[in-house]
């Protein structure tokens, strides 16, 4: 890739002067779990559930601010899944329960997506964002949504109705256009910090995942570039005062995972051909490889948020070890282009990872303390 192909536009003014952040999802409080169970059993109506969600989101936002975070999410408290709830709200996409479930290393996800009609934008989670924004006091309200690649990767061609999309180019075009509209809608609602949760580019680092695509009959060659193009169609819709980040992980469900492999196979395209302001990157254990791929990050405005603290277990990392790892990363990217966070959300699904709420908040408080000690903000 030549220098002329790189993308490194000026960073949005509000992103991020702070250096402590988190991916977005939080463990569901007991009151919320009980309310969702009551709703499922018909003992609580939709308005009653939303009232409980509102109360618990307000508490979560206040707690994020209390532990020192400068960006706050709704914890994804209104969702069962980090991805399906948003995508299932769009035109043409359906959530269903398949016979062949999505297999993690030690757990099984019960639902998948399929495309049954023309994909199009239908307001999904816009009002949810407005409520979160209304509860923030000192933090920037951040909205998280799944990346467009999620609609394609797990089911592929066979999950897309051929009578609706006989040619895949049309599918990718409609999906990109839908995300372009989504970005504009969130901006109009007041969102100035939007995150795309992108697992599938990280999956492309795992040879087993590539082989699985090939066995299914997918066209793998050029898939990274197709995904990059859809993401760029979404990000180009953001005005200059809207920051967009991108989170990469290898699966996060009840403290389990799917994929392994360092970022080397995708790094050059990821950092130079995808137009985002920051990358949340999983680096909590050997599954993610070393920091060497950071050498591809263009010097200047882009930020890499190092996920060197795990969200999968409750054991609190030592400050000295985290500082050592930040020093190691700074050999490949200047410290001013680095930030710190847990490697993934604490509850990508409503079941959550295997740690307590107290342990979750202790980790987020430690992230904020480290940011203050290292960067002074």
mmCIF file of C-alpha atoms in Angstrom:
data_model
loop_
_atom_site.group_PDB
_atom_site.id
_atom_site.type_symbol
_atom_site.label_atom_id
_atom_site.label_comp_id
_atom_site.label_asym_id
_atom_site.label_seq_id
_atom_site.Cartn_x
_atom_site.Cartn_y
_atom_site.Cartn_z
ATOM 1 C CA UNK A 1 0.000 0.000 0.000
ATOM 2 C CA UNK A 2 1.416 3.381 -0.969
ATOM 3 C CA UNK A 3 1.477 6.409 1.290
ATOM 4 C CA UNK A 4 -1.165 8.051 -0.900
ATOM 5 C CA UNK A 5 -3.602 5.271 0.054
ATOM 6 C CA UNK A 6 -3.487 6.012 3.761
ATOM 7 C CA UNK A 7 -6.263 7.756 5.638
ATOM 8 C CA UNK A 8 -5.360 9.979 8.586
ATOM 9 C CA UNK A 9 -7.740 12.891 8.780
ATOM 10 C CA UNK A 10 -7.626 15.335 11.709
ATOM 11 C CA UNK A 11 -9.009 13.785 14.874
ATOM 12 C CA UNK A 12 -12.370 15.046 16.124
ATOM 13 C CA UNK A 13 -11.833 17.801 18.677
ATOM 14 C CA UNK A 14 -13.463 15.827 21.509
ATOM 15 C CA UNK A 15 -11.755 12.487 20.859
ATOM 16 C CA UNK A 16 -10.121 11.552 23.058
ATOM 17 C CA UNK A 17 -8.274 14.083 25.157
ATOM 18 C CA UNK A 18 -8.729 11.490 27.909
ATOM 19 C CA UNK A 19 -6.863 8.182 27.846
ATOM 20 C CA UNK A 20 -9.114 5.878 29.924
ATOM 21 C CA UNK A 21 -12.112 4.242 28.282
ATOM 22 C CA UNK A 22 -14.100 1.016 28.103
ATOM 23 C CA UNK A 23 -15.678 -0.969 25.308
ATOM 24 C CA UNK A 24 -19.257 -0.438 26.408
ATOM 25 C CA UNK A 25 -21.187 -3.351 27.885
ATOM 26 C CA UNK A 26 -21.569 -3.802 31.648
ATOM 27 C CA UNK A 27 -22.770 -6.658 33.831
ATOM 28 C CA UNK A 28 -26.553 -6.528 34.222
ATOM 29 C CA UNK A 29 -27.671 -5.597 37.765
ATOM 30 C CA UNK A 30 -29.967 -8.017 39.590
ATOM 31 C CA UNK A 31 -32.929 -5.617 39.397
ATOM 32 C CA UNK A 32 -32.592 -5.512 35.615
ATOM 33 C CA UNK A 33 -32.262 -9.283 35.347
ATOM 34 C CA UNK A 34 -35.427 -9.738 37.376
ATOM 35 C CA UNK A 35 -37.335 -7.214 35.283
ATOM 36 C CA UNK A 36 -36.313 -8.876 32.011
ATOM 37 C CA UNK A 37 -37.362 -12.268 33.385
ATOM 38 C CA UNK A 38 -40.714 -10.833 34.466
ATOM 39 C CA UNK A 39 -41.219 -9.339 31.014
ATOM 40 C CA UNK A 40 -40.419 -12.680 29.348
ATOM 41 C CA UNK A 41 -42.947 -14.424 31.592
ATOM 42 C CA UNK A 42 -45.665 -11.828 30.969
ATOM 43 C CA UNK A 43 -45.599 -10.440 34.521
ATOM 44 C CA UNK A 44 -44.328 -7.017 33.398
ATOM 45 C CA UNK A 45 -45.328 -4.924 30.401
ATOM 46 C CA UNK A 46 -42.962 -3.136 28.010
ATOM 47 C CA UNK A 47 -43.404 0.221 29.749
ATOM 48 C CA UNK A 48 -42.600 -1.343 33.111
ATOM 49 C CA UNK A 49 -39.425 -2.933 31.759
ATOM 50 C CA UNK A 50 -38.305 0.326 30.178
ATOM 51 C CA UNK A 51 -38.820 2.156 33.479
ATOM 52 C CA UNK A 52 -36.486 -0.319 35.199
ATOM 53 C CA UNK A 53 -33.976 -0.003 32.357
ATOM 54 C CA UNK A 54 -34.088 3.785 32.656
ATOM 55 C CA UNK A 55 -33.404 3.649 36.383
ATOM 56 C CA UNK A 56 -30.528 1.181 36.055
ATOM 57 C CA UNK A 57 -28.945 3.053 33.118
ATOM 58 C CA UNK A 58 -29.022 6.286 35.110
ATOM 59 C CA UNK A 59 -27.214 4.473 37.948
ATOM 60 C CA UNK A 60 -24.654 2.986 35.550
ATOM 61 C CA UNK A 61 -23.888 6.345 33.941
ATOM 62 C CA UNK A 62 -23.414 7.933 37.358
ATOM 63 C CA UNK A 63 -21.141 5.088 38.434
ATOM 64 C CA UNK A 64 -18.982 5.399 35.311
ATOM 65 C CA UNK A 65 -18.514 9.075 36.078
ATOM 66 C CA UNK A 66 -17.831 8.310 39.741
ATOM 67 C CA UNK A 67 -14.962 5.880 38.959
ATOM 68 C CA UNK A 68 -13.349 8.535 36.766
ATOM 69 C CA UNK A 69 -14.323 7.607 33.214
ATOM 70 C CA UNK A 70 -14.747 10.449 30.737
ATOM 71 C CA UNK A 71 -16.999 8.493 28.351
ATOM 72 C CA UNK A 72 -20.158 6.698 29.478
ATOM 73 C CA UNK A 73 -22.450 4.169 27.799
ATOM 74 C CA UNK A 74 -25.817 2.698 28.752
ATOM 75 C CA UNK A 75 -24.012 -0.563 29.554
ATOM 76 C CA UNK A 76 -26.071 -2.079 26.708
ATOM 77 C CA UNK A 77 -28.701 -2.694 29.396
ATOM 78 C CA UNK A 78 -31.577 -2.656 26.912
ATOM 79 C CA UNK A 79 -30.032 -5.475 24.853
ATOM 80 C CA UNK A 80 -29.835 -9.232 25.117
ATOM 81 C CA UNK A 81 -26.938 -9.280 22.628
ATOM 82 C CA UNK A 82 -24.298 -6.715 21.712
ATOM 83 C CA UNK A 83 -25.149 -7.143 18.013
ATOM 84 C CA UNK A 84 -28.492 -8.813 17.297
ATOM 85 C CA UNK A 85 -30.735 -6.259 19.020
ATOM 86 C CA UNK A 86 -29.491 -3.395 16.833
ATOM 87 C CA UNK A 87 -29.312 -5.378 13.607
ATOM 88 C CA UNK A 88 -32.674 -7.036 14.164
ATOM 89 C CA UNK A 89 -34.168 -3.557 14.323
ATOM 90 C CA UNK A 90 -33.159 -2.790 10.734
ATOM 91 C CA UNK A 91 -35.310 -3.557 7.716
ATOM 92 C CA UNK A 92 -34.641 -6.908 6.062
ATOM 93 C CA UNK A 93 -32.722 -8.601 8.913
ATOM 94 C CA UNK A 94 -34.218 -11.269 11.150
ATOM 95 C CA UNK A 95 -33.013 -12.954 14.351
ATOM 96 C CA UNK A 96 -33.716 -16.688 14.487
ATOM 97 C CA UNK A 97 -32.772 -19.824 16.422
ATOM 98 C CA UNK A 98 -30.766 -22.198 14.201
ATOM 99 C CA UNK A 99 -30.082 -25.906 14.574
ATOM 100 C CA UNK A 100 -26.326 -25.240 14.289
ATOM 101 C CA UNK A 101 -25.522 -22.795 17.062
ATOM 102 C CA UNK A 102 -22.487 -20.477 17.160
ATOM 103 C CA UNK A 103 -19.791 -22.403 19.058
ATOM 104 C CA UNK A 104 -17.439 -20.590 21.422
ATOM 105 C CA UNK A 105 -14.604 -22.335 23.278
ATOM 106 C CA UNK A 106 -16.784 -23.713 26.062
ATOM 107 C CA UNK A 107 -20.222 -22.170 25.392
ATOM 108 C CA UNK A 108 -22.860 -21.916 22.647
ATOM 109 C CA UNK A 109 -24.705 -18.841 21.393
ATOM 110 C CA UNK A 110 -28.375 -19.586 20.747
ATOM 111 C CA UNK A 111 -29.313 -17.267 17.851
ATOM 112 C CA UNK A 112 -28.141 -16.145 14.414
ATOM 113 C CA UNK A 113 -29.102 -13.548 11.801
ATOM 114 C CA UNK A 114 -30.522 -14.001 8.323
ATOM 115 C CA UNK A 115 -31.432 -11.566 5.586
ATOM 116 C CA UNK A 116 -35.034 -11.976 4.409
ATOM 117 C CA UNK A 117 -35.647 -8.653 2.647
ATOM 118 C CA UNK A 118 -33.980 -5.527 1.332
ATOM 119 C CA UNK A 119 -31.743 -4.082 4.027
ATOM 120 C CA UNK A 120 -32.621 -0.539 4.998
ATOM 121 C CA UNK A 121 -32.360 1.950 7.846
ATOM 122 C CA UNK A 122 -35.102 1.972 10.410
ATOM 123 C CA UNK A 123 -34.397 3.996 13.560
ATOM 124 C CA UNK A 124 -32.744 1.553 15.933
ATOM 125 C CA UNK A 125 -31.581 2.683 19.396
ATOM 126 C CA UNK A 126 -31.827 6.391 18.611
ATOM 127 C CA UNK A 127 -34.151 7.074 21.552
ATOM 128 C CA UNK A 128 -31.975 4.844 23.715
ATOM 129 C CA UNK A 129 -29.011 7.114 23.003
ATOM 130 C CA UNK A 130 -31.020 10.249 23.753
ATOM 131 C CA UNK A 131 -31.895 8.891 27.183
ATOM 132 C CA UNK A 132 -28.274 8.003 27.974
ATOM 133 C CA UNK A 133 -27.139 11.469 26.894
ATOM 134 C CA UNK A 134 -29.731 13.048 29.167
ATOM 135 C CA UNK A 135 -28.202 11.278 32.177
ATOM 136 C CA UNK A 136 -24.544 12.252 31.640
ATOM 137 C CA UNK A 137 -23.060 15.100 33.645
ATOM 138 C CA UNK A 138 -19.283 15.050 33.230
ATOM 139 C CA UNK A 139 -18.800 12.258 30.663
ATOM 140 C CA UNK A 140 -19.272 12.166 26.894
ATOM 141 C CA UNK A 141 -22.200 9.847 26.068
ATOM 142 C CA UNK A 142 -20.916 7.045 23.822
ATOM 143 C CA UNK A 143 -23.115 4.868 21.622
ATOM 144 C CA UNK A 144 -22.000 1.389 20.575
ATOM 145 C CA UNK A 145 -23.373 -0.488 17.563
ATOM 146 C CA UNK A 146 -22.168 -3.609 15.732
ATOM 147 C CA UNK A 147 -20.078 -3.214 12.609
ATOM 148 C CA UNK A 148 -21.801 -3.976 9.267
ATOM 149 C CA UNK A 149 -19.581 -7.036 8.685
ATOM 150 C CA UNK A 150 -21.512 -8.836 11.450
ATOM 151 C CA UNK A 151 -24.475 -9.256 9.087
ATOM 152 C CA UNK A 152 -22.333 -11.238 6.660
ATOM 153 C CA UNK A 153 -19.565 -13.137 8.427
ATOM 154 C CA UNK A 154 -21.355 -15.769 10.494
ATOM 155 C CA UNK A 155 -24.015 -16.858 7.987
ATOM 156 C CA UNK A 156 -22.560 -15.704 4.679
ATOM 157 C CA UNK A 157 -24.220 -16.339 1.344
ATOM 158 C CA UNK A 158 -26.518 -19.055 2.725
ATOM 159 C CA UNK A 159 -28.051 -16.673 5.283
ATOM 160 C CA UNK A 160 -28.947 -14.125 2.580
ATOM 161 C CA UNK A 161 -32.121 -14.747 0.585
ATOM 162 C CA UNK A 162 -31.053 -15.221 -3.036
ATOM 163 C CA UNK A 163 -34.376 -13.953 -4.346
ATOM 164 C CA UNK A 164 -33.728 -10.664 -2.532
ATOM 165 C CA UNK A 165 -29.990 -10.437 -3.255
ATOM 166 C CA UNK A 166 -29.012 -12.602 -6.228
ATOM 167 C CA UNK A 167 -25.686 -10.745 -6.335
ATOM 168 C CA UNK A 168 -23.588 -10.068 -3.241
ATOM 169 C CA UNK A 169 -22.465 -6.647 -4.510
ATOM 170 C CA UNK A 170 -26.044 -5.404 -4.052
ATOM 171 C CA UNK A 171 -26.143 -6.778 -0.508
ATOM 172 C CA UNK A 172 -22.903 -5.079 0.514
ATOM 173 C CA UNK A 173 -24.013 -1.826 -1.142
ATOM 174 C CA UNK A 174 -27.357 -1.733 0.709
ATOM 175 C CA UNK A 175 -25.671 -2.626 3.984
ATOM 176 C CA UNK A 176 -23.108 0.158 3.580
ATOM 177 C CA UNK A 177 -25.820 2.664 2.666
ATOM 178 C CA UNK A 178 -27.859 1.662 5.722
ATOM 179 C CA UNK A 179 -24.912 2.301 8.018
ATOM 180 C CA UNK A 180 -24.279 5.630 6.333
ATOM 181 C CA UNK A 181 -27.823 6.620 7.286
ATOM 182 C CA UNK A 182 -27.389 5.245 10.799
ATOM 183 C CA UNK A 183 -24.349 7.440 11.447
ATOM 184 C CA UNK A 184 -26.265 10.493 10.250
ATOM 185 C CA UNK A 185 -29.233 9.632 12.455
ATOM 186 C CA UNK A 186 -27.117 9.242 15.590
ATOM 187 C CA UNK A 187 -25.378 12.531 14.851
ATOM 188 C CA UNK A 188 -28.751 14.263 14.448
ATOM 189 C CA UNK A 189 -29.743 12.834 17.843
ATOM 190 C CA UNK A 190 -26.707 14.514 19.407
ATOM 191 C CA UNK A 191 -24.204 11.643 19.343
ATOM 192 C CA UNK A 192 -20.614 12.837 19.027
ATOM 193 C CA UNK A 193 -18.905 9.556 19.954
ATOM 194 C CA UNK A 194 -19.965 6.427 18.073
ATOM 195 C CA UNK A 195 -18.251 3.040 18.244
ATOM 196 C CA UNK A 196 -18.436 0.216 15.712
ATOM 197 C CA UNK A 197 -17.915 -3.185 17.331
ATOM 198 C CA UNK A 198 -16.010 -5.214 14.747
ATOM 199 C CA UNK A 199 -15.144 -8.812 15.615
ATOM 200 C CA UNK A 200 -14.843 -10.290 12.168
ATOM 201 C CA UNK A 201 -11.696 -8.506 11.003
ATOM 202 C CA UNK A 202 -10.018 -9.986 14.088
ATOM 203 C CA UNK A 203 -11.445 -13.397 13.127
ATOM 204 C CA UNK A 204 -9.667 -13.046 9.775
ATOM 205 C CA UNK A 205 -6.408 -13.317 11.752
ATOM 206 C CA UNK A 206 -7.263 -16.913 12.685
ATOM 207 C CA UNK A 207 -6.422 -19.597 10.064
ATOM 208 C CA UNK A 208 -9.161 -21.862 11.453
ATOM 209 C CA UNK A 209 -11.772 -19.174 10.879
ATOM 210 C CA UNK A 210 -10.519 -18.659 7.311
ATOM 211 C CA UNK A 211 -10.744 -22.390 6.656
ATOM 212 C CA UNK A 212 -14.271 -22.427 8.037
ATOM 213 C CA UNK A 213 -15.286 -19.735 5.542
ATOM 214 C CA UNK A 214 -13.734 -21.668 2.690
ATOM 215 C CA UNK A 215 -15.478 -24.911 3.663
ATOM 216 C CA UNK A 216 -18.755 -23.013 3.637
ATOM 217 C CA UNK A 217 -18.038 -21.889 0.097
ATOM 218 C CA UNK A 218 -17.400 -18.224 0.866
ATOM 219 C CA UNK A 219 -15.205 -16.079 -1.355
ATOM 220 C CA UNK A 220 -12.423 -15.199 1.113
ATOM 221 C CA UNK A 221 -10.064 -13.323 -1.204
ATOM 222 C CA UNK A 222 -10.703 -9.589 -0.821
ATOM 223 C CA UNK A 223 -13.144 -9.992 2.077
ATOM 224 C CA UNK A 224 -11.081 -7.707 4.324
ATOM 225 C CA UNK A 225 -11.228 -4.975 1.691
ATOM 226 C CA UNK A 226 -15.003 -5.427 1.329
ATOM 227 C CA UNK A 227 -15.482 -5.030 5.068
ATOM 228 C CA UNK A 228 -13.174 -2.009 5.100
ATOM 229 C CA UNK A 229 -15.221 -0.424 2.318
ATOM 230 C CA UNK A 230 -18.486 -0.822 4.219
ATOM 231 C CA UNK A 231 -16.965 0.634 7.364
ATOM 232 C CA UNK A 232 -15.593 3.589 5.414
ATOM 233 C CA UNK A 233 -18.980 4.242 3.861
ATOM 234 C CA UNK A 234 -20.339 4.553 7.398
ATOM 235 C CA UNK A 235 -17.501 6.643 8.798
ATOM 236 C CA UNK A 236 -17.379 9.089 5.919
ATOM 237 C CA UNK A 237 -20.886 10.189 6.917
ATOM 238 C CA UNK A 238 -19.637 11.655 10.197
ATOM 239 C CA UNK A 239 -19.182 15.421 10.462
ATOM 240 C CA UNK A 240 -15.850 16.751 11.731
ATOM 241 C CA UNK A 241 -17.084 17.049 15.309
ATOM 242 C CA UNK A 242 -18.153 13.405 15.539
ATOM 243 C CA UNK A 243 -15.577 10.867 16.726
ATOM 244 C CA UNK A 244 -15.805 7.245 15.634
ATOM 245 C CA UNK A 245 -13.915 4.334 17.121
ATOM 246 C CA UNK A 246 -13.738 0.682 16.197
ATOM 247 C CA UNK A 247 -13.478 -2.229 18.637
ATOM 248 C CA UNK A 248 -11.887 -5.524 17.620
ATOM 249 C CA UNK A 249 -12.121 -8.780 19.571
ATOM 250 C CA UNK A 250 -12.100 -12.521 19.073
ATOM 251 C CA UNK A 251 -15.377 -13.371 20.779
ATOM 252 C CA UNK A 252 -16.661 -12.636 24.275
ATOM 253 C CA UNK A 253 -19.480 -14.756 25.696
ATOM 254 C CA UNK A 254 -19.636 -15.859 29.336
ATOM 255 C CA UNK A 255 -15.841 -15.407 29.576
ATOM 256 C CA UNK A 256 -15.204 -17.604 26.516
ATOM 257 C CA UNK A 257 -13.876 -16.780 23.032
ATOM 258 C CA UNK A 258 -13.895 -18.029 19.425
ATOM 259 C CA UNK A 259 -10.758 -16.949 17.572
ATOM 260 C CA UNK A 260 -7.018 -16.623 18.113
ATOM 261 C CA UNK A 261 -4.187 -14.948 16.232
ATOM 262 C CA UNK A 262 -2.189 -11.728 16.166
ATOM 263 C CA UNK A 263 -3.180 -8.706 14.059
ATOM 264 C CA UNK A 264 -0.338 -8.985 11.543
ATOM 265 C CA UNK A 265 -2.468 -10.361 8.640
ATOM 266 C CA UNK A 266 -4.863 -7.381 8.726
ATOM 267 C CA UNK A 267 -2.778 -4.583 10.271
ATOM 268 C CA UNK A 268 -1.804 -2.611 7.186
ATOM 269 C CA UNK A 269 -5.384 -2.389 5.875
ATOM 270 C CA UNK A 270 -6.851 -1.969 9.354
ATOM 271 C CA UNK A 271 -4.749 1.027 10.319
ATOM 272 C CA UNK A 272 -4.198 2.706 6.949
ATOM 273 C CA UNK A 273 -7.263 1.996 4.818
ATOM 274 C CA UNK A 274 -10.038 2.244 7.422
ATOM 275 C CA UNK A 275 -11.081 5.759 8.378
ATOM 276 C CA UNK A 276 -11.715 5.735 12.128
ATOM 277 C CA UNK A 277 -10.308 7.938 14.869
ATOM 278 C CA UNK A 278 -9.400 5.142 17.272
ATOM 279 C CA UNK A 279 -9.086 1.378 17.595
ATOM 280 C CA UNK A 280 -10.007 -0.572 20.725
ATOM 281 C CA UNK A 281 -7.754 -3.607 20.493
ATOM 282 C CA UNK A 282 -7.683 -6.830 22.466
ATOM 283 C CA UNK A 283 -4.258 -7.451 24.014
ATOM 284 C CA UNK A 284 -5.040 -9.175 27.312
ATOM 285 C CA UNK A 285 -3.341 -12.516 26.617
ATOM 286 C CA UNK A 286 -1.306 -14.501 24.087
ATOM 287 C CA UNK A 287 -4.349 -15.053 21.821
ATOM 288 C CA UNK A 288 -3.911 -11.521 20.495
ATOM 289 C CA UNK A 289 -0.216 -11.746 19.646
ATOM 290 C CA UNK A 290 2.360 -9.036 20.258
ATOM 291 C CA UNK A 291 2.369 -5.274 19.792
ATOM 292 C CA UNK A 292 4.480 -5.370 16.608
ATOM 293 C CA UNK A 293 1.483 -4.689 14.271
ATOM 294 C CA UNK A 294 1.170 -1.234 15.865
ATOM 295 C CA UNK A 295 4.096 -0.190 13.658
ATOM 296 C CA UNK A 296 1.552 0.149 10.830
ATOM 297 C CA UNK A 297 -0.445 2.874 12.621
ATOM 298 C CA UNK A 298 0.160 6.204 10.858
ATOM 299 C CA UNK A 299 1.904 8.732 13.080
ATOM 300 C CA UNK A 300 -0.285 11.674 13.936
ATOM 301 C CA UNK A 301 -3.920 11.596 14.998
ATOM 302 C CA UNK A 302 -5.086 7.995 15.236
ATOM 303 C CA UNK A 303 -5.282 6.454 18.712
ATOM 304 C CA UNK A 304 -4.995 2.801 19.727
ATOM 305 C CA UNK A 305 -6.844 1.955 22.936
ATOM 306 C CA UNK A 306 -4.917 -0.990 24.368
ATOM 307 C CA UNK A 307 -7.130 -3.657 25.901
ATOM 308 C CA UNK A 308 -4.425 -4.969 28.215
ATOM 309 C CA UNK A 309 -6.831 -5.515 31.112
ATOM 310 C CA UNK A 310 -9.129 -8.526 30.807
ATOM 311 C CA UNK A 311 -12.900 -8.373 31.212
ATOM 312 C CA UNK A 312 -13.162 -12.169 31.307
ATOM 313 C CA UNK A 313 -11.987 -12.713 34.907
ATOM 314 C CA UNK A 314 -12.270 -10.754 38.132
ATOM 315 C CA UNK A 315 -8.631 -10.806 39.194
ATOM 316 C CA UNK A 316 -7.359 -7.233 39.288
ATOM 317 C CA UNK A 317 -4.208 -6.597 37.310
ATOM 318 C CA UNK A 318 -1.261 -4.856 38.950
ATOM 319 C CA UNK A 319 -0.473 -1.282 37.992
ATOM 320 C CA UNK A 320 3.173 -2.151 37.499
ATOM 321 C CA UNK A 321 2.383 -4.914 35.010
ATOM 322 C CA UNK A 322 -0.031 -2.709 33.060
ATOM 323 C CA UNK A 323 2.535 0.088 32.931
ATOM 324 C CA UNK A 324 5.161 -2.354 31.707
ATOM 325 C CA UNK A 325 2.909 -3.485 28.892
ATOM 326 C CA UNK A 326 2.170 0.120 27.919
ATOM 327 C CA UNK A 327 5.903 0.733 27.783
ATOM 328 C CA UNK A 328 6.282 -2.324 25.526
ATOM 329 C CA UNK A 329 3.577 -1.022 23.185
ATOM 330 C CA UNK A 330 5.183 2.435 23.069
ATOM 331 C CA UNK A 331 8.188 0.870 21.296
ATOM 332 C CA UNK A 332 5.937 0.546 18.243
ATOM 333 C CA UNK A 333 3.586 3.541 18.663
ATOM 334 C CA UNK A 334 4.221 6.784 20.614
ATOM 335 C CA UNK A 335 2.592 6.974 24.041
ATOM 336 C CA UNK A 336 0.576 10.016 22.929
ATOM 337 C CA UNK A 337 -1.246 7.771 20.450
ATOM 338 C CA UNK A 338 -2.039 5.153 23.077
ATOM 339 C CA UNK A 339 -4.868 4.820 25.583
ATOM 340 C CA UNK A 340 -6.047 2.039 27.909
ATOM 341 C CA UNK A 341 -9.223 0.004 28.485
ATOM 342 C CA UNK A 342 -10.420 -3.503 29.288
ATOM 343 C CA UNK A 343 -10.014 -5.782 26.268
ATOM 344 C CA UNK A 344 -13.764 -6.202 25.690
ATOM 345 C CA UNK A 345 -17.109 -5.508 27.278
ATOM 346 C CA UNK A 346 -18.077 -7.144 30.565
ATOM 347 C CA UNK A 347 -21.359 -8.489 29.202
ATOM 348 C CA UNK A 348 -21.497 -8.849 25.438
ATOM 349 C CA UNK A 349 -24.723 -10.739 26.108
ATOM 350 C CA UNK A 350 -27.109 -10.375 29.007
ATOM 351 C CA UNK A 351 -25.593 -13.443 30.713
ATOM 352 C CA UNK A 352 -22.350 -11.550 31.311
ATOM 353 C CA UNK A 353 -18.801 -12.660 32.002
ATOM 354 C CA UNK A 354 -17.720 -14.589 35.101
ATOM 355 C CA UNK A 355 -16.882 -11.826 37.535
ATOM 356 C CA UNK A 356 -18.773 -9.654 40.017
ATOM 357 C CA UNK A 357 -20.017 -6.103 39.590
ATOM 358 C CA UNK A 358 -17.584 -5.029 42.303
ATOM 359 C CA UNK A 359 -14.698 -6.539 40.341
ATOM 360 C CA UNK A 360 -15.939 -4.851 37.156
ATOM 361 C CA UNK A 361 -15.993 -1.400 38.773
ATOM 362 C CA UNK A 362 -12.596 -1.971 40.389
ATOM 363 C CA UNK A 363 -11.111 -2.642 36.950
ATOM 364 C CA UNK A 364 -12.675 0.481 35.458
ATOM 365 C CA UNK A 365 -11.492 2.589 38.397
ATOM 366 C CA UNK A 366 -7.966 1.233 37.886
ATOM 367 C CA UNK A 367 -8.080 2.171 34.189
ATOM 368 C CA UNK A 368 -8.992 5.747 35.136
ATOM 369 C CA UNK A 369 -6.269 5.922 37.793
ATOM 370 C CA UNK A 370 -3.625 4.683 35.360
ATOM 371 C CA UNK A 371 -4.662 7.242 32.781
ATOM 372 C CA UNK A 372 -4.230 10.031 35.301
ATOM 373 C CA UNK A 373 -0.819 8.724 36.436
ATOM 374 C CA UNK A 374 0.575 8.145 32.941
ATOM 375 C CA UNK A 375 -0.991 10.854 30.776
ATOM 376 C CA UNK A 376 -2.192 13.296 33.436
ATOM 377 C CA UNK A 377 -5.753 13.041 32.190
#
